[in-house]
Structures are given as structure tokens and as C-alpha cells.
Amino acid sequence: MKIYILTSYDTGLNDPLVSFSYEDIYRKMEKSFHTALNGVSQTEDEKENTSLDAFSATAVIHGDWIEWAITEVDIPLSGAFPLALTDEKSNTPKTQIKKMPENPYLLSYFLHKGLTPGDCYFAADYMAWIDKKHDEFRKLHKLPEFVTLNDAEVKEFVQFLNHDLENNSLEEFDYD
């Protein structure tokens, strides 16, 4: 099984995006690359160092470098994982929940799925879910992809994740 991870760096490392589709992850990188360059004037040296390739992109704007990279990860689906901790079809490993996490994103996923300590979940399902939620949030707030959320936006994103939960068990966590 292959997954593709898109990472980017501008003034800091941005949240990675994960997909099972190279085409989807490449389109996201390409869109972000073109958005970064939209309406920007570059010197000849900056243009020379700006490129979009199959697995990476670089944009140099006013001396600042923005980098994107797609990493292809081949996850072997051998008999290496115990059957009790797999989905029994693809042999994808499950992770057992030992205690409820402090990470508000993962905690929200568990609450949405009704998971509690002792249950198991697929990390790939969580990655796909949080990626979809990031896309929905960015679209709703007209935020470009690959722009790091500031502290206020992170707080708003957590509220967005949990707006439909009946059990408001997240009040005990402080996100400051």
C-alpha cells in the first residue's frame, strides 16, 4: 500500500497532507505553488530558482524560499501484523487506544467515532478524516492551502471539528 505525504515550509513547517492518491496530492502542491506565485514579481535569480517538479516545488519570492515535497511511503502489507489488530481484509494495522489523547484533533476524531480506551482505530482513517476536515475548514473560511493556521485559527478549527458533538467533553482541555 502506498501513501503520499505532502509537506511544505514557508516561515515554518505547515501541517502535512496525506493521501492514497499521488494525483490528488500533486494537484494540491501544484495549486499551492501557483497560488504563492500569483501576482508576484520575481527577479531573474528568483525565477531561476523557482520550479515545480514531480515530487517537489520551490518558489523564491522577495528572497524568501517556499518549499514543497511529496514523499511516497510504501507500507508493506505482509503478515507482519497480528490479525487481531487488523481489518482482516487489507492487513492494515490498527492502533489500540490506551487513554484519551490530549491532542484536540485526535480527541475529536475519537469522539466523533465513539472510540474509547481499549478500542482500536486505523491511523490512515484518522489521517484521511483530519485532512478532509482541514479542507472543509479552509474552504469555509476561504483560506489557501498550506498556510499555517495562527493560534486563533487553530482554536476556531478545534471548535469547527467539535461543533456537532452532543457531548461537550472537550471543555476540560485548554488550547492556549
JSON list of C-alpha atoms in Angstrom, two decimals:
[
{"chain": "A", "resi": 1, "resn": "MET", "atom": "CA", "xyz": [0.00, 0.00, 0.00]},
{"chain": "A", "resi": 2, "resn": "LYS", "atom": "CA", "xyz": [1.35, 3.44, -0.90]},
{"chain": "A", "resi": 3, "resn": "ILE", "atom": "CA", "xyz": [0.57, 6.72, 0.75]},
{"chain": "A", "resi": 4, "resn": "TYR", "atom": "CA", "xyz": [1.76, 10.15, -0.30]},
{"chain": "A", "resi": 5, "resn": "ILE", "atom": "CA", "xyz": [2.65, 12.86, 2.18]},
{"chain": "A", "resi": 6, "resn": "LEU", "atom": "CA", "xyz": [2.87, 16.49, 1.12]},
{"chain": "A", "resi": 7, "resn": "THR", "atom": "CA", "xyz": [4.89, 18.74, 3.37]},
{"chain": "A", "resi": 8, "resn": "SER", "atom": "CA", "xyz": [5.61, 22.39, 2.91]},
{"chain": "A", "resi": 9, "resn": "TYR", "atom": "CA", "xyz": [7.73, 25.02, 4.54]},
{"chain": "A", "resi": 10, "resn": "ASP", "atom": "CA", "xyz": [7.45, 28.78, 4.31]},
{"chain": "A", "resi": 11, "resn": "THR", "atom": "CA", "xyz": [8.03, 30.69, 7.55]},
{"chain": "A", "resi": 12, "resn": "GLY", "atom": "CA", "xyz": [7.53, 27.42, 9.40]},
{"chain": "A", "resi": 13, "resn": "LEU", "atom": "CA", "xyz": [6.63, 23.82, 8.76]},
{"chain": "A", "resi": 14, "resn": "ASN", "atom": "CA", "xyz": [2.99, 23.55, 7.72]},
{"chain": "A", "resi": 15, "resn": "ASP", "atom": "CA", "xyz": [0.64, 20.68, 8.52]},
{"chain": "A", "resi": 16, "resn": "PRO", "atom": "CA", "xyz": [1.35, 17.73, 6.24]},
{"chain": "A", "resi": 17, "resn": "LEU", "atom": "CA", "xyz": [-1.35, 16.39, 3.93]},
{"chain": "A", "resi": 18, "resn": "VAL", "atom": "CA", "xyz": [-1.74, 12.67, 3.39]},
{"chain": "A", "resi": 19, "resn": "SER", "atom": "CA", "xyz": [-3.42, 10.88, 0.51]},
{"chain": "A", "resi": 20, "resn": "PHE", "atom": "CA", "xyz": [-3.59, 7.47, -1.08]},
{"chain": "A", "resi": 21, "resn": "SER", "atom": "CA", "xyz": [-3.57, 9.21, -4.47]},
{"chain": "A", "resi": 22, "resn": "TYR", "atom": "CA", "xyz": [-0.44, 10.74, -5.98]},
{"chain": "A", "resi": 23, "resn": "GLU", "atom": "CA", "xyz": [-2.58, 12.72, -8.42]},
{"chain": "A", "resi": 24, "resn": "ASP", "atom": "CA", "xyz": [-4.59, 14.33, -5.61]},
{"chain": "A", "resi": 25, "resn": "ILE", "atom": "CA", "xyz": [-1.53, 15.26, -3.58]},
{"chain": "A", "resi": 26, "resn": "TYR", "atom": "CA", "xyz": [0.29, 16.59, -6.66]},
{"chain": "A", "resi": 27, "resn": "ARG", "atom": "CA", "xyz": [-2.71, 18.79, -7.57]},
{"chain": "A", "resi": 28, "resn": "LYS", "atom": "CA", "xyz": [-2.66, 20.26, -4.06]},
{"chain": "A", "resi": 29, "resn": "MET", "atom": "CA", "xyz": [1.05, 21.01, -4.33]},
{"chain": "A", "resi": 30, "resn": "GLU", "atom": "CA", "xyz": [0.63, 22.49, -7.81]},
{"chain": "A", "resi": 31, "resn": "LYS", "atom": "CA", "xyz": [-2.30, 24.67, -6.70]},
{"chain": "A", "resi": 32, "resn": "SER", "atom": "CA", "xyz": [-0.41, 25.94, -3.65]},
{"chain": "A", "resi": 33, "resn": "PHE", "atom": "CA", "xyz": [2.68, 26.65, -5.80]},
{"chain": "A", "resi": 34, "resn": "HIS", "atom": "CA", "xyz": [0.68, 28.69, -8.34]},
{"chain": "A", "resi": 35, "resn": "THR", "atom": "CA", "xyz": [-1.26, 30.48, -5.59]},
{"chain": "A", "resi": 36, "resn": "ALA", "atom": "CA", "xyz": [2.00, 31.52, -3.93]},
{"chain": "A", "resi": 37, "resn": "LEU", "atom": "CA", "xyz": [3.28, 32.98, -7.21]},
{"chain": "A", "resi": 38, "resn": "ASN", "atom": "CA", "xyz": [0.00, 34.62, -8.27]},
{"chain": "A", "resi": 39, "resn": "GLY", "atom": "CA", "xyz": [0.55, 38.35, -8.82]},
{"chain": "A", "resi": 40, "resn": "VAL", "atom": "CA", "xyz": [4.13, 38.25, -7.51]},
{"chain": "A", "resi": 41, "resn": "SER", "atom": "CA", "xyz": [7.05, 39.80, -9.35]},
{"chain": "A", "resi": 42, "resn": "GLN", "atom": "CA", "xyz": [10.35, 37.96, -9.13]},
{"chain": "A", "resi": 43, "resn": "THR", "atom": "CA", "xyz": [13.92, 38.84, -10.01]},
{"chain": "A", "resi": 44, "resn": "GLU", "atom": "CA", "xyz": [15.66, 36.75, -12.66]},
{"chain": "A", "resi": 45, "resn": "ASP", "atom": "CA", "xyz": [17.62, 34.90, -9.93]},
{"chain": "A", "resi": 46, "resn": "GLU", "atom": "CA", "xyz": [14.39, 34.12, -8.08]},
{"chain": "A", "resi": 47, "resn": "LYS", "atom": "CA", "xyz": [12.77, 32.83, -11.29]},
{"chain": "A", "resi": 48, "resn": "GLU", "atom": "CA", "xyz": [15.84, 30.66, -11.95]},
{"chain": "A", "resi": 49, "resn": "ASN", "atom": "CA", "xyz": [15.47, 29.03, -8.51]},
{"chain": "A", "resi": 50, "resn": "THR", "atom": "CA", "xyz": [11.69, 28.59, -8.77]},
{"chain": "A", "resi": 51, "resn": "SER", "atom": "CA", "xyz": [10.49, 25.23, -10.07]},
{"chain": "A", "resi": 52, "resn": "LEU", "atom": "CA", "xyz": [7.67, 22.70, -9.98]},
{"chain": "A", "resi": 53, "resn": "ASP", "atom": "CA", "xyz": [8.70, 19.08, -10.37]},
{"chain": "A", "resi": 54, "resn": "ALA", "atom": "CA", "xyz": [7.02, 15.70, -9.95]},
{"chain": "A", "resi": 55, "resn": "PHE", "atom": "CA", "xyz": [7.82, 15.35, -6.24]},
{"chain": "A", "resi": 56, "resn": "SER", "atom": "CA", "xyz": [8.87, 18.85, -5.17]},
{"chain": "A", "resi": 57, "resn": "ALA", "atom": "CA", "xyz": [8.43, 22.53, -5.78]},
{"chain": "A", "resi": 58, "resn": "THR", "atom": "CA", "xyz": [10.31, 25.66, -4.80]},
{"chain": "A", "resi": 59, "resn": "ALA", "atom": "CA", "xyz": [9.17, 29.26, -5.05]},
{"chain": "A", "resi": 60, "resn": "VAL", "atom": "CA", "xyz": [11.52, 32.12, -4.27]},
{"chain": "A", "resi": 61, "resn": "ILE", "atom": "CA", "xyz": [9.65, 35.33, -3.56]},
{"chain": "A", "resi": 62, "resn": "HIS", "atom": "CA", "xyz": [11.45, 38.50, -2.43]},
{"chain": "A", "resi": 63, "resn": "GLY", "atom": "CA", "xyz": [14.33, 36.39, -1.13]},
{"chain": "A", "resi": 64, "resn": "ASP", "atom": "CA", "xyz": [12.10, 34.01, 0.86]},
{"chain": "A", "resi": 65, "resn": "TRP", "atom": "CA", "xyz": [12.05, 30.34, -0.10]},
{"chain": "A", "resi": 66, "resn": "ILE", "atom": "CA", "xyz": [8.86, 28.29, 0.00]},
{"chain": "A", "resi": 67, "resn": "GLU", "atom": "CA", "xyz": [9.40, 24.55, -0.36]},
{"chain": "A", "resi": 68, "resn": "TRP", "atom": "CA", "xyz": [7.01, 21.66, -1.04]},
{"chain": "A", "resi": 69, "resn": "ALA", "atom": "CA", "xyz": [7.88, 17.97, -1.08]},
{"chain": "A", "resi": 70, "resn": "ILE", "atom": "CA", "xyz": [5.87, 14.84, -1.76]},
{"chain": "A", "resi": 71, "resn": "THR", "atom": "CA", "xyz": [7.11, 11.73, -0.01]},
{"chain": "A", "resi": 72, "resn": "GLU", "atom": "CA", "xyz": [5.96, 8.35, -1.25]},
{"chain": "A", "resi": 73, "resn": "VAL", "atom": "CA", "xyz": [5.74, 5.78, 1.52]},
{"chain": "A", "resi": 74, "resn": "ASP", "atom": "CA", "xyz": [5.34, 2.13, 0.67]},
{"chain": "A", "resi": 75, "resn": "ILE", "atom": "CA", "xyz": [3.75, 0.34, 3.59]},
{"chain": "A", "resi": 76, "resn": "PRO", "atom": "CA", "xyz": [4.26, -3.41, 3.27]},
{"chain": "A", "resi": 77, "resn": "LEU", "atom": "CA", "xyz": [1.11, -5.41, 3.80]},
{"chain": "A", "resi": 78, "resn": "SER", "atom": "CA", "xyz": [2.72, -8.62, 4.84]},
{"chain": "A", "resi": 79, "resn": "GLY", "atom": "CA", "xyz": [1.75, -10.95, 7.63]},
{"chain": "A", "resi": 80, "resn": "ALA", "atom": "CA", "xyz": [3.84, -8.84, 9.99]},
{"chain": "A", "resi": 81, "resn": "PHE", "atom": "CA", "xyz": [0.82, -7.52, 11.90]},
{"chain": "A", "resi": 82, "resn": "PRO", "atom": "CA", "xyz": [-1.24, -9.68, 14.23]},
{"chain": "A", "resi": 83, "resn": "LEU", "atom": "CA", "xyz": [-4.65, -10.42, 12.71]},
{"chain": "A", "resi": 84, "resn": "ALA", "atom": "CA", "xyz": [-6.44, -9.26, 15.87]},
{"chain": "A", "resi": 85, "resn": "LEU", "atom": "CA", "xyz": [-5.17, -5.74, 15.24]},
{"chain": "A", "resi": 86, "resn": "THR", "atom": "CA", "xyz": [-6.00, -5.53, 11.54]},
{"chain": "A", "resi": 87, "resn": "ASP", "atom": "CA", "xyz": [-9.12, -5.01, 9.46]},
{"chain": "A", "resi": 88, "resn": "GLU", "atom": "CA", "xyz": [-8.77, -8.66, 8.29]},
{"chain": "A", "resi": 89, "resn": "LYS", "atom": "CA", "xyz": [-9.06, -7.58, 4.64]},
{"chain": "A", "resi": 90, "resn": "SER", "atom": "CA", "xyz": [-6.00, -5.48, 3.86]},
{"chain": "A", "resi": 91, "resn": "ASN", "atom": "CA", "xyz": [-3.98, -6.44, 6.94]},
{"chain": "A", "resi": 92, "resn": "THR", "atom": "CA", "xyz": [-3.64, -2.75, 7.76]},
{"chain": "A", "resi": 93, "resn": "PRO", "atom": "CA", "xyz": [-2.55, -2.32, 11.39]},
{"chain": "A", "resi": 94, "resn": "LYS", "atom": "CA", "xyz": [-4.85, -0.87, 13.99]},
{"chain": "A", "resi": 95, "resn": "THR", "atom": "CA", "xyz": [-3.73, 1.17, 16.96]},
{"chain": "A", "resi": 96, "resn": "GLN", "atom": "CA", "xyz": [-5.23, 0.40, 20.33]},
{"chain": "A", "resi": 97, "resn": "ILE", "atom": "CA", "xyz": [-6.30, 3.40, 22.40]},
{"chain": "A", "resi": 98, "resn": "LYS", "atom": "CA", "xyz": [-4.62, 3.27, 25.81]},
{"chain": "A", "resi": 99, "resn": "LYS", "atom": "CA", "xyz": [-6.05, 6.58, 27.10]},
{"chain": "A", "resi": 100, "resn": "MET", "atom": "CA", "xyz": [-7.89, 9.51, 25.59]},
{"chain": "A", "resi": 101, "resn": "PRO", "atom": "CA", "xyz": [-5.39, 11.83, 23.89]},
{"chain": "A", "resi": 102, "resn": "GLU", "atom": "CA", "xyz": [-4.70, 15.44, 24.79]},
{"chain": "A", "resi": 103, "resn": "ASN", "atom": "CA", "xyz": [-4.26, 16.28, 21.09]},
{"chain": "A", "resi": 104, "resn": "PRO", "atom": "CA", "xyz": [-7.57, 18.07, 20.32]},
{"chain": "A", "resi": 105, "resn": "TYR", "atom": "CA", "xyz": [-7.62, 16.86, 16.69]},
{"chain": "A", "resi": 106, "resn": "LEU", "atom": "CA", "xyz": [-7.24, 13.18, 17.58]},
{"chain": "A", "resi": 107, "resn": "LEU", "atom": "CA", "xyz": [-9.58, 13.55, 20.55]},
{"chain": "A", "resi": 108, "resn": "SER", "atom": "CA", "xyz": [-12.25, 15.00, 18.27]},
{"chain": "A", "resi": 109, "resn": "TYR", "atom": "CA", "xyz": [-11.83, 12.06, 15.87]},
{"chain": "A", "resi": 110, "resn": "PHE", "atom": "CA", "xyz": [-12.26, 9.58, 18.73]},
{"chain": "A", "resi": 111, "resn": "LEU", "atom": "CA", "xyz": [-15.37, 11.39, 20.00]},
{"chain": "A", "resi": 112, "resn": "HIS", "atom": "CA", "xyz": [-16.90, 11.52, 16.50]},
{"chain": "A", "resi": 113, "resn": "LYS", "atom": "CA", "xyz": [-16.29, 7.79, 16.04]},
{"chain": "A", "resi": 114, "resn": "GLY", "atom": "CA", "xyz": [-17.40, 6.87, 19.58]},
{"chain": "A", "resi": 115, "resn": "LEU", "atom": "CA", "xyz": [-13.99, 5.41, 20.41]},
{"chain": "A", "resi": 116, "resn": "THR", "atom": "CA", "xyz": [-12.83, 4.94, 24.00]},
{"chain": "A", "resi": 117, "resn": "PRO", "atom": "CA", "xyz": [-9.79, 3.39, 25.71]},
{"chain": "A", "resi": 118, "resn": "GLY", "atom": "CA", "xyz": [-9.49, -0.25, 24.74]},
{"chain": "A", "resi": 119, "resn": "ASP", "atom": "CA", "xyz": [-10.91, 0.35, 21.23]},
{"chain": "A", "resi": 120, "resn": "CYS", "atom": "CA", "xyz": [-8.75, 0.18, 18.11]},
{"chain": "A", "resi": 121, "resn": "TYR", "atom": "CA", "xyz": [-8.63, 2.56, 15.14]},
{"chain": "A", "resi": 122, "resn": "PHE", "atom": "CA", "xyz": [-6.83, 2.83, 11.82]},
{"chain": "A", "resi": 123, "resn": "ALA", "atom": "CA", "xyz": [-4.31, 5.67, 11.73]},
{"chain": "A", "resi": 124, "resn": "ALA", "atom": "CA", "xyz": [-4.89, 6.00, 7.98]},
{"chain": "A", "resi": 125, "resn": "ASP", "atom": "CA", "xyz": [-8.62, 6.60, 8.62]},
{"chain": "A", "resi": 126, "resn": "TYR", "atom": "CA", "xyz": [-7.74, 9.36, 11.09]},
{"chain": "A", "resi": 127, "resn": "MET", "atom": "CA", "xyz": [-5.30, 10.94, 8.61]},
{"chain": "A", "resi": 128, "resn": "ALA", "atom": "CA", "xyz": [-7.93, 10.93, 5.85]},
{"chain": "A", "resi": 129, "resn": "TRP", "atom": "CA", "xyz": [-10.57, 12.34, 8.24]},
{"chain": "A", "resi": 130, "resn": "ILE", "atom": "CA", "xyz": [-8.41, 15.21, 9.55]},
{"chain": "A", "resi": 131, "resn": "ASP", "atom": "CA", "xyz": [-7.23, 16.05, 6.03]},
{"chain": "A", "resi": 132, "resn": "LYS", "atom": "CA", "xyz": [-10.86, 16.27, 4.88]},
{"chain": "A", "resi": 133, "resn": "LYS", "atom": "CA", "xyz": [-11.74, 18.45, 7.88]},
{"chain": "A", "resi": 134, "resn": "HIS", "atom": "CA", "xyz": [-8.81, 20.79, 7.13]},
{"chain": "A", "resi": 135, "resn": "ASP", "atom": "CA", "xyz": [-10.03, 21.08, 3.52]},
{"chain": "A", "resi": 136, "resn": "GLU", "atom": "CA", "xyz": [-13.61, 21.84, 4.67]},
{"chain": "A", "resi": 137, "resn": "PHE", "atom": "CA", "xyz": [-12.40, 24.44, 7.18]},
{"chain": "A", "resi": 138, "resn": "ARG", "atom": "CA", "xyz": [-10.10, 26.17, 4.69]},
{"chain": "A", "resi": 139, "resn": "LYS", "atom": "CA", "xyz": [-12.87, 26.26, 2.07]},
{"chain": "A", "resi": 140, "resn": "LEU", "atom": "CA", "xyz": [-15.42, 27.61, 4.57]},
{"chain": "A", "resi": 141, "resn": "HIS", "atom": "CA", "xyz": [-13.03, 30.37, 5.70]},
{"chain": "A", "resi": 142, "resn": "LYS", "atom": "CA", "xyz": [-11.53, 30.96, 2.24]},
{"chain": "A", "resi": 143, "resn": "LEU", "atom": "CA", "xyz": [-8.03, 30.12, 3.48]},
{"chain": "A", "resi": 144, "resn": "PRO", "atom": "CA", "xyz": [-5.40, 28.95, 0.99]},
{"chain": "A", "resi": 145, "resn": "GLU", "atom": "CA", "xyz": [-3.91, 25.51, 1.40]},
{"chain": "A", "resi": 146, "resn": "PHE", "atom": "CA", "xyz": [-0.50, 25.19, 3.07]},
{"chain": "A", "resi": 147, "resn": "VAL", "atom": "CA", "xyz": [-0.81, 28.35, 5.10]},
{"chain": "A", "resi": 148, "resn": "THR", "atom": "CA", "xyz": [-0.10, 27.67, 8.74]},
{"chain": "A", "resi": 149, "resn": "LEU", "atom": "CA", "xyz": [-3.07, 28.41, 10.95]},
{"chain": "A", "resi": 150, "resn": "ASN", "atom": "CA", "xyz": [-2.39, 31.04, 13.59]},
{"chain": "A", "resi": 151, "resn": "ASP", "atom": "CA", "xyz": [-3.35, 30.42, 17.24]},
{"chain": "A", "resi": 152, "resn": "ALA", "atom": "CA", "xyz": [-6.82, 31.96, 16.85]},
{"chain": "A", "resi": 153, "resn": "GLU", "atom": "CA", "xyz": [-7.48, 29.89, 13.69]},
{"chain": "A", "resi": 154, "resn": "VAL", "atom": "CA", "xyz": [-6.34, 26.70, 15.43]},
{"chain": "A", "resi": 155, "resn": "LYS", "atom": "CA", "xyz": [-8.79, 27.41, 18.26]},
{"chain": "A", "resi": 156, "resn": "GLU", "atom": "CA", "xyz": [-11.51, 28.07, 15.67]},
{"chain": "A", "resi": 157, "resn": "PHE", "atom": "CA", "xyz": [-10.59, 24.86, 13.81]},
{"chain": "A", "resi": 158, "resn": "VAL", "atom": "CA", "xyz": [-10.98, 22.83, 17.01]},
{"chain": "A", "resi": 159, "resn": "GLN", "atom": "CA", "xyz": [-14.40, 24.42, 17.54]},
{"chain": "A", "resi": 160, "resn": "PHE", "atom": "CA", "xyz": [-15.24, 23.59, 13.91]},
{"chain": "A", "resi": 161, "resn": "LEU", "atom": "CA", "xyz": [-14.24, 19.96, 14.50]},
{"chain": "A", "resi": 162, "resn": "ASN", "atom": "CA", "xyz": [-16.48, 19.69, 17.54]},
{"chain": "A", "resi": 163, "resn": "HIS", "atom": "CA", "xyz": [-19.47, 21.86, 16.63]},
{"chain": "A", "resi": 164, "resn": "ASP", "atom": "CA", "xyz": [-21.76, 18.86, 16.07]},
{"chain": "A", "resi": 165, "resn": "LEU", "atom": "CA", "xyz": [-20.79, 16.80, 19.11]},
{"chain": "A", "resi": 166, "resn": "GLU", "atom": "CA", "xyz": [-23.62, 16.43, 21.60]},
{"chain": "A", "resi": 167, "resn": "ASN", "atom": "CA", "xyz": [-21.27, 15.56, 24.45]},
{"chain": "A", "resi": 168, "resn": "ASN", "atom": "CA", "xyz": [-19.24, 18.70, 25.11]},
{"chain": "A", "resi": 169, "resn": "SER", "atom": "CA", "xyz": [-16.47, 16.77, 26.89]},
{"chain": "A", "resi": 170, "resn": "LEU", "atom": "CA", "xyz": [-13.75, 18.98, 25.37]},
{"chain": "A", "resi": 171, "resn": "GLU", "atom": "CA", "xyz": [-14.28, 21.88, 27.80]},
{"chain": "A", "resi": 172, "resn": "GLU", "atom": "CA", "xyz": [-11.74, 20.42, 30.20]},
{"chain": "A", "resi": 173, "resn": "PHE", "atom": "CA", "xyz": [-8.90, 20.96, 27.69]},
{"chain": "A", "resi": 174, "resn": "ASP", "atom": "CA", "xyz": [-7.12, 24.29, 27.46]},
{"chain": "A", "resi": 175, "resn": "TYR", "atom": "CA", "xyz": [-5.86, 25.05, 23.95]},
{"chain": "A", "resi": 176, "resn": "ASP", "atom": "CA", "xyz": [-3.80, 28.13, 24.87]}
]
